[in-house]
């Protein structure tokens, strides 16, 4: 008897959602049984046609509640926002529909102090409905949290954790280049930072997850968002930068204990970054230094980790869980 | 109310077992409630005294069955052998005593074709008794299997996995230097290889675990064990080597599919190894190259991963599980 396929609803059809959709279509033991998106130009269309492929018989709807009532599914892949404030309503609607969730929402990774209540509400609803919610991705979800924590698995003691991620944004898609402020003046960039309209979402979540798991009691947590300024003319498929323009962002999260910096998450994403890489330094017994040359490629990897996390999320006990509560995903190949 | 401590029995008091014991004593939420060892010179002695510390009130016994009947414990840390043939009786006795097990036995990591029956027997008994058995360590258990698999979590597809581990055995303890053949003549080394008395245990297990999780159907698996020959005079705390003597071992495990090598595990442990490191190369979408400079220090790390795995093993569903069935351990600090 052939095993039943894993039935997936794709919720959100932005770049990450479309990437996940394409990847799901390559997995012989998974099938897409529904798609949710509010963008008017997609509603009612066939998902395959949106991707420029043959029709899949799955039509995009903006009525999630009705879809959940009508369609049996094992899991919803949710890629429709970063902030808990923005996505909590969507997550709760999916849970009321009785579906497991793998979400790319950065703030779902871990409940930082300001999100404890919203996370508790999601956790309670998930338990009532007997389903599991996981927030994951490459960052947060892997490079700056799950991977350094996995490294500490071979440590007798850990005193400090420092992670550096340098991404050459010049090789990435347009929305990302825009998001990091490429082409802005430094003044505009700083104004946007002051309005909290700038900066990678998820650094706080990674930092608090690390501190929680290692029982690091932090007495100060600091975050800074600074522009990286172009030093020479730079050109991408989308932008031409003059020296003095903003080339991208440097976002640092730091955790302190008694004045000593014991966690650093240093994220630099800018056009023209040289020697892109991810590196992790664990100060402990033993010390460890790890480097991923070139770094983990963002968009391919995000779709991958969302899809690869599906089997564990389906198998997991109910509730809002973290990437460190489940087996670390591996590439799902049937 | 204070949470009850995790009660641990240490089974096996060789170098790894003593290392684990010392580490357990530093964990405020764990306590050692029993110790098993057959070496006559230890039986009856206080565990603390064996470690050169103050008495702990835990006396070493060679009667495991009686200990399990008498003492309540949450888990047994088993460090008393590599081969399933040798340890299966011990594992089964611990299971009949109703205890969870974290074991350093290399062949417990994953059931290779030749060990399927013995593993099934252990799995059945563990389920009957409602307890969990895990085989883990640094290698196998982390560097050449769990870590590369965790890296593939950000891959859409994986076509090849190649791991290289180079250890400078000159910095390691005497039994390890002996085990890798340091100081032997190449002739004696090759005789020992022919008798299967030489070679790292666990490479096959790592290889089969990787293939299983990635659904790599291998049509050929090859293992080679070769001496690394000293090219110049070398000296450790225990050995003096002349050029031409054996400095250590190179052990390679390879998995092939249609004539193409798709898995390589290349382990080199020898005195005088330059630039020790662990490196992982994933050929897939995306490609990934990871390097741990200096490598993961063997003995400290082995004790660490055994102890760090305890909480997940206690929480896990019954049966014989693998490192990829449980959350990847992190440094347990209370």
XYZ file of C-alpha atoms in Angstrom, chain A residues 19 23 26-27 137-138 142 147 149-159 213-216 285-297 299-306 308 323-334, chain B residues 19 23 26-27 137-138 142 147 149-159 213-216 285-297 299-306 308 323-334:
114
model
C 9.825 29.441 -3.337
C 10.055 23.185 -3.644
C 9.486 18.543 -6.221
C 8.732 16.354 -3.206
C 13.898 29.804 8.843
C 17.546 30.350 8.122
C 19.361 28.160 11.943
C 23.379 25.811 14.713
C 23.262 25.707 20.077
C 23.845 22.382 18.303
C 27.582 23.078 18.477
C 27.336 23.497 22.248
C 26.077 19.910 22.386
C 29.724 18.833 22.502
C 30.619 21.309 25.270
C 30.955 20.606 28.969
C 30.457 24.273 29.704
C 29.686 27.359 27.606
C 30.659 30.832 28.722
C 18.730 27.129 26.396
C 22.143 27.826 27.912
C 20.628 29.269 31.107
C 22.442 32.533 30.486
C 35.095 23.660 27.341
C 36.116 22.907 24.655
C 36.333 26.124 22.634
C 34.937 25.819 19.129
C 35.318 27.857 15.960
C 33.135 27.081 12.973
C 32.964 28.800 9.606
C 30.684 28.318 6.640
C 32.510 29.712 3.629
C 30.191 31.817 1.484
C 27.500 31.538 4.140
C 24.150 29.784 3.908
C 22.320 31.065 0.819
C 16.212 32.229 -0.064
C 16.897 28.679 -1.224
C 17.696 27.772 2.334
C 14.577 29.386 3.808
C 12.223 27.439 1.563
C 14.271 24.320 2.329
C 14.158 24.533 6.098
C 10.420 25.267 6.087
C 12.270 20.004 5.773
C 13.511 24.709 16.682
C 15.351 23.294 19.696
C 12.377 21.216 20.852
C 12.274 19.121 17.671
C 14.875 16.967 15.939
C 17.070 19.232 13.804
C 15.652 18.920 10.278
C 17.613 17.255 7.500
C 16.989 17.453 3.769
C 13.699 15.708 3.132
C 14.147 13.460 0.106
C 11.671 10.686 -0.589
C 35.284 11.831 32.302
C 31.290 16.193 34.358
C 29.555 19.670 38.030
C 25.867 19.635 37.057
C 29.276 10.494 21.035
C 31.427 12.860 19.049
C 28.140 14.324 15.903
C 26.249 17.725 12.146
C 22.725 16.005 8.477
C 21.794 19.156 10.414
C 23.497 21.203 7.692
C 21.303 19.550 5.063
C 18.305 21.006 6.908
C 18.811 24.159 4.853
C 19.078 22.257 1.554
C 16.372 21.780 -1.032
C 18.217 18.788 -2.409
C 21.387 16.916 -1.419
C 23.400 14.956 -3.937
C 18.034 9.964 6.457
C 18.786 11.351 2.997
C 17.194 8.349 1.251
C 20.475 7.645 -0.497
C 20.981 23.117 -3.487
C 22.541 25.174 -2.016
C 26.104 23.844 -1.755
C 27.618 24.203 1.701
C 31.168 24.138 3.025
C 31.732 24.102 6.766
C 34.981 23.926 8.693
C 35.701 23.633 12.396
C 39.236 24.923 12.887
C 41.199 22.640 15.208
C 38.343 20.141 15.139
C 36.095 19.082 17.988
C 38.271 17.975 20.923
C 37.411 13.297 25.043
C 35.981 16.485 26.565
C 33.376 16.505 23.845
C 32.436 12.839 24.260
C 31.678 13.225 27.956
C 29.793 16.424 27.122
C 27.512 15.014 24.464
C 26.666 11.974 26.618
C 23.932 16.797 27.338
C 20.668 11.075 17.387
C 18.459 12.315 14.532
C 15.227 11.271 16.279
C 15.785 13.588 19.242
C 16.346 17.346 19.488
C 20.050 18.028 18.884
C 21.557 18.392 22.368
C 22.890 21.713 23.611
C 25.171 22.344 26.575
C 23.192 21.445 29.664
C 23.749 24.191 32.217
C 21.408 24.543 35.178
